[in-house]
PDB file of C-alpha atoms in Angstrom:
ATOM      1  CA  MET Q  10     -17.353  27.609 -41.640  1.00 50.00           C
ATOM      2  CA  SER Q  11     -20.295  25.890 -40.047  1.00 67.00           C
ATOM      3  CA  THR Q  12     -20.603  25.543 -36.312  1.00 83.00           C
ATOM      4  CA  PRO Q  13     -21.023  22.158 -34.645  1.00 86.00           C
ATOM      5  CA  ARG Q  14     -24.635  21.208 -33.985  1.00 90.00           C
ATOM      6  CA  LEU Q  15     -25.947  18.904 -31.316  1.00 92.00           C
ATOM      7  CA  ILE Q  16     -27.607  15.831 -32.812  1.00 93.00           C
ATOM      8  CA  LEU Q  17     -28.327  13.779 -29.719  1.00 95.00           C
ATOM      9  CA  ASP Q  18     -28.109  14.024 -25.945  1.00 96.00           C
ATOM     10  CA  ALA Q  19     -29.516  10.929 -24.250  1.00 97.00           C
ATOM     11  CA  VAL Q  20     -29.180   9.124 -20.938  1.00 98.00           C
ATOM     12  CA  ILE Q  21     -29.318   5.334 -20.720  1.00 98.00           C
ATOM     13  CA  MET Q  22     -30.111   4.360 -17.147  1.00 97.00           C
ATOM     14  CA  GLY Q  23     -28.336   1.399 -15.586  1.00 95.00           C
ATOM     15  CA  ASP Q  24     -24.775   0.245 -15.110  1.00 94.00           C
ATOM     16  CA  PRO Q  25     -22.507   0.697 -18.169  1.00 95.00           C
ATOM     17  CA  ARG Q  26     -21.881  -2.551 -20.038  1.00 94.00           C
ATOM     18  CA  GLY Q  27     -18.813  -3.242 -22.098  1.00 91.00           C
ATOM     19  CA  TYR Q  28     -18.734  -5.201 -25.321  1.00 87.00           C
ATOM     20  CA  GLN Q  29     -17.996  -8.789 -24.335  1.00 87.00           C
ATOM     21  CA  ARG Q  30     -15.998 -11.275 -26.332  1.00 86.00           C
ATOM     22  CA  PRO Q  31     -18.218 -13.639 -28.308  1.00 87.00           C
ATOM     23  CA  GLY Q  32     -18.992 -17.056 -26.893  1.00 90.00           C
ATOM     24  CA  VAL Q  33     -17.954 -20.219 -28.706  1.00 92.00           C
ATOM     25  CA  ARG Q  34     -19.910 -23.414 -29.107  1.00 92.00           C
ATOM     26  CA  VAL Q  35     -19.114 -26.592 -30.987  1.00 93.00           C
ATOM     27  CA  VAL Q  36     -21.682 -27.593 -33.596  1.00 93.00           C
ATOM     28  CA  VAL Q  37     -21.768 -31.205 -34.758  1.00 92.00           C
ATOM     29  CA  PRO Q  38     -23.891 -31.575 -37.902  1.00 92.00           C
ATOM     30  CA  LYS Q  39     -25.316 -35.000 -38.767  1.00 92.00           C
ATOM     31  CA  GLY Q  40     -22.683 -36.934 -40.634  1.00 90.00           C
ATOM     32  CA  GLY Q  41     -20.374 -33.915 -40.789  1.00 92.00           C
ATOM     33  CA  ARG Q  42     -17.288 -32.661 -39.043  1.00 93.00           C
ATOM     34  CA  PRO Q  43     -17.685 -30.578 -35.889  1.00 93.00           C
ATOM     35  CA  PHE Q  44     -16.922 -26.875 -36.169  1.00 92.00           C
ATOM     36  CA  ALA Q  45     -16.788 -23.887 -33.830  1.00 93.00           C
ATOM     37  CA  SER Q  46     -19.564 -21.305 -33.995  1.00 91.00           C
ATOM     38  CA  LEU Q  47     -19.405 -17.837 -32.410  1.00 91.00           C
ATOM     39  CA  TYR Q  48     -22.389 -16.211 -30.716  1.00 87.00           C
ATOM     40  CA  GLU Q  49     -23.033 -12.891 -29.022  1.00 87.00           C
ATOM     41  CA  GLN Q  50     -23.272 -12.895 -25.224  1.00 89.00           C
ATOM     42  CA  ASP Q  51     -26.785 -12.284 -23.827  1.00 90.00           C
ATOM     43  CA  GLU Q  52     -25.627  -9.427 -21.576  1.00 91.00           C
ATOM     44  CA  THR Q  53     -24.138  -7.528 -24.525  1.00 90.00           C
ATOM     45  CA  ARG Q  54     -27.165  -8.106 -26.759  1.00 92.00           C
ATOM     46  CA  ASN Q  55     -29.672  -7.083 -24.063  1.00 95.00           C
ATOM     47  CA  TRP Q  56     -27.831  -3.892 -23.086  1.00 95.00           C
ATOM     48  CA  ARG Q  57     -27.430  -2.856 -26.720  1.00 94.00           C
ATOM     49  CA  ALA Q  58     -31.157  -3.426 -27.390  1.00 96.00           C
ATOM     50  CA  ILE Q  59     -32.138  -1.194 -24.460  1.00 97.00           C
ATOM     51  CA  ALA Q  60     -29.571   1.463 -25.383  1.00 97.00           C
ATOM     52  CA  SER Q  61     -30.637   1.382 -29.039  1.00 96.00           C
ATOM     53  CA  ASP Q  62     -34.273   1.947 -28.062  1.00 97.00           C
ATOM     54  CA  VAL Q  63     -33.387   4.932 -25.840  1.00 97.00           C
ATOM     55  CA  LEU Q  64     -31.145   6.470 -28.525  1.00 97.00           C
ATOM     56  CA  GLN Q  65     -33.734   5.950 -31.264  1.00 95.00           C
ATOM     57  CA  ARG Q  66     -36.387   7.782 -29.216  1.00 95.00           C
ATOM     58  CA  ALA Q  67     -34.003  10.615 -28.361  1.00 96.00           C
ATOM     59  CA  ALA Q  68     -32.845  11.092 -31.960  1.00 93.00           C
ATOM     60  CA  ALA Q  69     -36.402  11.683 -33.249  1.00 87.00           C
ATOM     61  CA  GLY Q  70     -35.772  10.392 -36.754  1.00 84.00           C
ATOM     62  CA  VAL Q  71     -32.353  12.030 -37.296  1.00 90.00           C
ATOM     63  CA  ARG Q  72     -29.966   9.953 -39.394  1.00 91.00           C
ATOM     64  CA  ILE Q  73     -26.421  10.937 -40.305  1.00 92.00           C
ATOM     65  CA  GLU Q  74     -25.295   9.502 -43.637  1.00 91.00           C
ATOM     66  CA  ASP Q  75     -21.947  11.109 -44.419  1.00 91.00           C
ATOM     67  CA  GLU Q  76     -21.064  13.784 -41.874  1.00 92.00           C
ATOM     68  CA  PRO Q  77     -18.239  13.228 -39.364  1.00 94.00           C
ATOM     69  CA  VAL Q  78     -19.387  13.359 -35.758  1.00 96.00           C
ATOM     70  CA  LEU Q  79     -18.049  13.655 -32.231  1.00 97.00           C
ATOM     71  CA  VAL Q  80     -19.390  11.049 -29.797  1.00 97.00           C
ATOM     72  CA  HIS Q  81     -18.901  11.816 -26.114  1.00 98.00           C
ATOM     73  CA  VAL Q  82     -19.710   8.958 -23.732  1.00 98.00           C
ATOM     74  CA  PHE Q  83     -20.032   9.547 -19.990  1.00 98.00           C
ATOM     75  CA  ALA Q  84     -20.059   6.048 -18.446  1.00 98.00           C
ATOM     76  CA  VAL Q  85     -21.022   6.464 -14.792  1.00 97.00           C
ATOM     77  CA  GLY Q  86     -20.814   3.154 -12.931  1.00 96.00           C
ATOM     78  CA  LYS Q  87     -22.360   2.353  -9.574  1.00 93.00           C
ATOM     79  CA  ARG Q  88     -20.551   3.426  -6.442  1.00 89.00           C
ATOM     80  CA  PRO Q  89     -19.265   0.519  -4.326  1.00 85.00           C
ATOM     81  CA  ARG Q  90     -20.666   0.371  -0.798  1.00 81.00           C
ATOM     82  CA  HIS Q  91     -17.214  -0.058   0.702  1.00 81.00           C
ATOM     83  CA  MET Q  92     -15.963   3.239  -0.786  1.00 74.00           C
ATOM     84  CA  PRO Q  93     -13.751   5.015   1.779  1.00 69.00           C
ATOM     85  CA  LYS Q  94     -15.181   8.302   3.025  1.00 68.00           C
ATOM     86  CA  LYS Q  95     -11.798   9.984   2.583  1.00 67.00           C
ATOM     87  CA  LEU Q  96     -12.345   9.882  -1.207  1.00 68.00           C
ATOM     88  CA  GLY Q  97     -15.299  12.241  -0.775  1.00 74.00           C
ATOM     89  CA  CYS Q  98     -18.834  11.976  -2.049  1.00 81.00           C
ATOM     90  CA  GLY Q  99     -18.390  13.204  -5.643  1.00 87.00           C
ATOM     91  CA  ARG Q 100     -17.550  11.422  -8.876  1.00 90.00           C
ATOM     92  CA  PHE Q 101     -14.076  10.117  -9.577  1.00 89.00           C
ATOM     93  CA  TRP Q 102     -12.325   8.149 -12.329  1.00 93.00           C
ATOM     94  CA  ARG Q 103     -13.205   4.470 -12.557  1.00 93.00           C
ATOM     95  CA  THR Q 104     -10.290   2.113 -13.082  1.00 91.00           C
ATOM     96  CA  THR Q 105     -12.206  -1.155 -12.879  1.00 91.00           C
ATOM     97  CA  LYS Q 106     -14.169  -3.231 -15.386  1.00 92.00           C
ATOM     98  CA  PRO Q 107     -15.788  -2.590 -17.799  1.00 93.00           C
ATOM     99  CA  ASP Q 108     -12.998  -0.934 -19.756  1.00 94.00           C
ATOM    100  CA  ALA Q 109     -13.780   2.470 -21.253  1.00 96.00           C
ATOM    101  CA  ASP Q 110     -13.007   1.237 -24.785  1.00 95.00           C
ATOM    102  CA  ASN Q 111     -15.414  -1.693 -24.438  1.00 94.00           C
ATOM    103  CA  VAL Q 112     -18.195   0.609 -23.215  1.00 96.00           C
ATOM    104  CA  ALA Q 113     -17.508   2.908 -26.184  1.00 97.00           C
ATOM    105  CA  LYS Q 114     -17.777  -0.063 -28.575  1.00 95.00           C
ATOM    106  CA  SER Q 115     -21.165  -1.029 -27.084  1.00 95.00           C
ATOM    107  CA  VAL Q 116     -22.418   2.556 -27.340  1.00 97.00           C
ATOM    108  CA  CYS Q 117     -21.245   2.973 -30.955  1.00 96.00           C
ATOM    109  CA  ASP Q 118     -22.914  -0.299 -31.940  1.00 95.00           C
ATOM    110  CA  ALA Q 119     -26.146   0.857 -30.246  1.00 97.00           C
ATOM    111  CA  ILE Q 120     -26.003   4.195 -32.108  1.00 97.00           C
ATOM    112  CA  VAL Q 121     -25.762   2.367 -35.443  1.00 96.00           C
ATOM    113  CA  GLN Q 122     -28.470  -0.132 -34.463  1.00 95.00           C
ATOM    114  CA  ALA Q 123     -30.743   2.806 -33.503  1.00 95.00           C
ATOM    115  CA  GLY Q 124     -30.306   4.220 -37.008  1.00 95.00           C
ATOM    116  CA  VAL Q 125     -28.718   7.497 -35.873  1.00 95.00           C
ATOM    117  CA  LEU Q 126     -25.482   6.835 -37.803  1.00 95.00           C
ATOM    118  CA  ARG Q 127     -25.129   4.926 -41.056  1.00 95.00           C
ATOM    119  CA  ASP Q 128     -21.928   3.354 -39.747  1.00 95.00           C
ATOM    120  CA  ASP Q 129     -19.604   3.937 -36.817  1.00 94.00           C
ATOM    121  CA  THR Q 130     -16.828   4.857 -39.263  1.00 95.00           C
ATOM    122  CA  LEU Q 131     -18.474   8.320 -39.229  1.00 96.00           C
ATOM    123  CA  VAL Q 132     -17.176   8.827 -35.684  1.00 96.00           C
ATOM    124  CA  GLY Q 133     -14.276  11.198 -36.289  1.00 95.00           C
ATOM    125  CA  ARG Q 134     -13.667  11.864 -32.620  1.00 96.00           C
ATOM    126  CA  LEU Q 135     -14.565   9.700 -29.648  1.00 97.00           C
ATOM    127  CA  VAL Q 136     -14.288  10.870 -26.034  1.00 98.00           C
ATOM    128  CA  VAL Q 137     -15.027   8.469 -23.187  1.00 98.00           C
ATOM    129  CA  ASP Q 138     -15.207   9.445 -19.530  1.00 98.00           C
ATOM    130  CA  SER Q 139     -15.330   6.386 -17.262  1.00 97.00           C
ATOM    131  CA  LEU Q 140     -16.483   7.503 -13.830  1.00 96.00           C
ATOM    132  CA  VAL Q 141     -17.743   6.178 -10.498  1.00 94.00           C
ATOM    133  CA  ALA Q 142     -21.073   7.718  -9.510  1.00 93.00           C
ATOM    134  CA  ALA Q 143     -21.302  10.373  -6.828  1.00 90.00           C
ATOM    135  CA  ASP Q 144     -22.866   9.447  -3.514  1.00 87.00           C
ATOM    136  CA  GLY Q 145     -26.600   8.901  -4.167  1.00 88.00           C
ATOM    137  CA  GLU Q 146     -26.274   9.131  -7.970  1.00 93.00           C
ATOM    138  CA  ALA Q 147     -27.752   6.360 -10.117  1.00 96.00           C
ATOM    139  CA  PRO Q 148     -25.457   4.583 -12.608  1.00 97.00           C
ATOM    140  CA  HIS Q 149     -26.042   5.599 -16.228  1.00 98.00           C
ATOM    141  CA  VAL Q 150     -24.453   6.225 -19.613  1.00 98.00           C
ATOM    142  CA  ARG Q 151     -24.882   9.665 -21.173  1.00 98.00           C
ATOM    143  CA  VAL Q 152     -24.301   9.920 -24.918  1.00 98.00           C
ATOM    144  CA  ARG Q 153     -23.782  13.236 -26.715  1.00 97.00           C
ATOM    145  CA  ILE Q 154     -23.374  13.354 -30.483  1.00 97.00           C
ATOM    146  CA  GLU Q 155     -22.541  16.510 -32.396  1.00 95.00           C
ATOM    147  CA  THR Q 156     -21.256  17.273 -35.843  1.00 94.00           C
ATOM    148  CA  LEU Q 157     -17.583  18.059 -36.280  1.00 93.00           C
ATOM    149  CA  MET Q 158     -16.380  21.266 -37.864  1.00 87.00           C
ATOM    150  CA  PRO Q 159     -14.421  20.647 -41.046  1.00 83.00           C
ATOM    151  CA  ARG Q 160     -10.674  20.769 -40.662  1.00 81.00           C
ATOM    152  CA  PRO Q 161      -9.056  23.606 -42.587  1.00 80.00           C
ATOM    153  CA  PHE Q 162      -7.038  22.475 -45.556  1.00 82.00           C
ATOM    154  CA  VAL Q 163      -3.356  23.185 -45.003  1.00 84.00           C
ATOM    155  CA  PRO Q 164      -1.160  22.431 -48.001  1.00 83.00           C
ATOM    156  CA  TRP Q 165       2.065  20.547 -47.479  1.00 80.00           C
ATOM    157  CA  PRO Q 166       5.003  22.950 -47.345  1.00 78.00           C
ATOM    158  CA  GLU Q 167       6.995  22.917 -50.572  1.00 75.00           C
ATOM    159  CA  THR Q 168      10.273  22.936 -48.652  1.00 64.00           C
ATOM    160  CA  ALA Q 169       9.431  19.618 -46.965  1.00 57.00           C
ATOM    161  CA  ALA Q 170       8.649  17.951 -50.315  1.00 54.00           C
ATOM    162  CA  THR Q 171      12.046  18.630 -51.894  1.00 59.00           C
ATOM    163  CA  PRO Q 172      15.089  16.638 -50.764  1.00 61.00           C
ATOM    164  CA  GLN Q 173      17.859  18.662 -49.161  1.00 59.00           C
ATOM    165  CA  GLU Q 174      21.327  18.429 -50.679  1.00 58.00           C
TER     166      GLU Q 174
END
């Protein structure tokens, strides 16, 4: 059995950004019927472009075509100024926007755009830690990608396949 290998460990500085819902605009063509057109929000597109650039530089030409991977996202958001001192000065779980799943979607899209993965369907396991920064820590998103060990093949038990009478 092969051991997992680290493919990428990169830090994207700045506040984590979640994948936003697309915007909608009405287009009225000359002499035609109006229709709705979807567009990507600027904030989402800009964050993904920056993240993609950072990930592309960190990957150094590595591209995964068909190997399942583990993606671990540490989304560390900025610490609010009004944070009570009784909570301490370290990191703690963030339960505010952006949602962890939306941040993960943005990160996975950036990984594909950077050319590290052929498609985000190769992500066999996804772990997202959504945290508030420690006192004095800058907000950032850390992305770790490593290969997954193959699962051992376990045949279906014969007793489960036969109906009981």
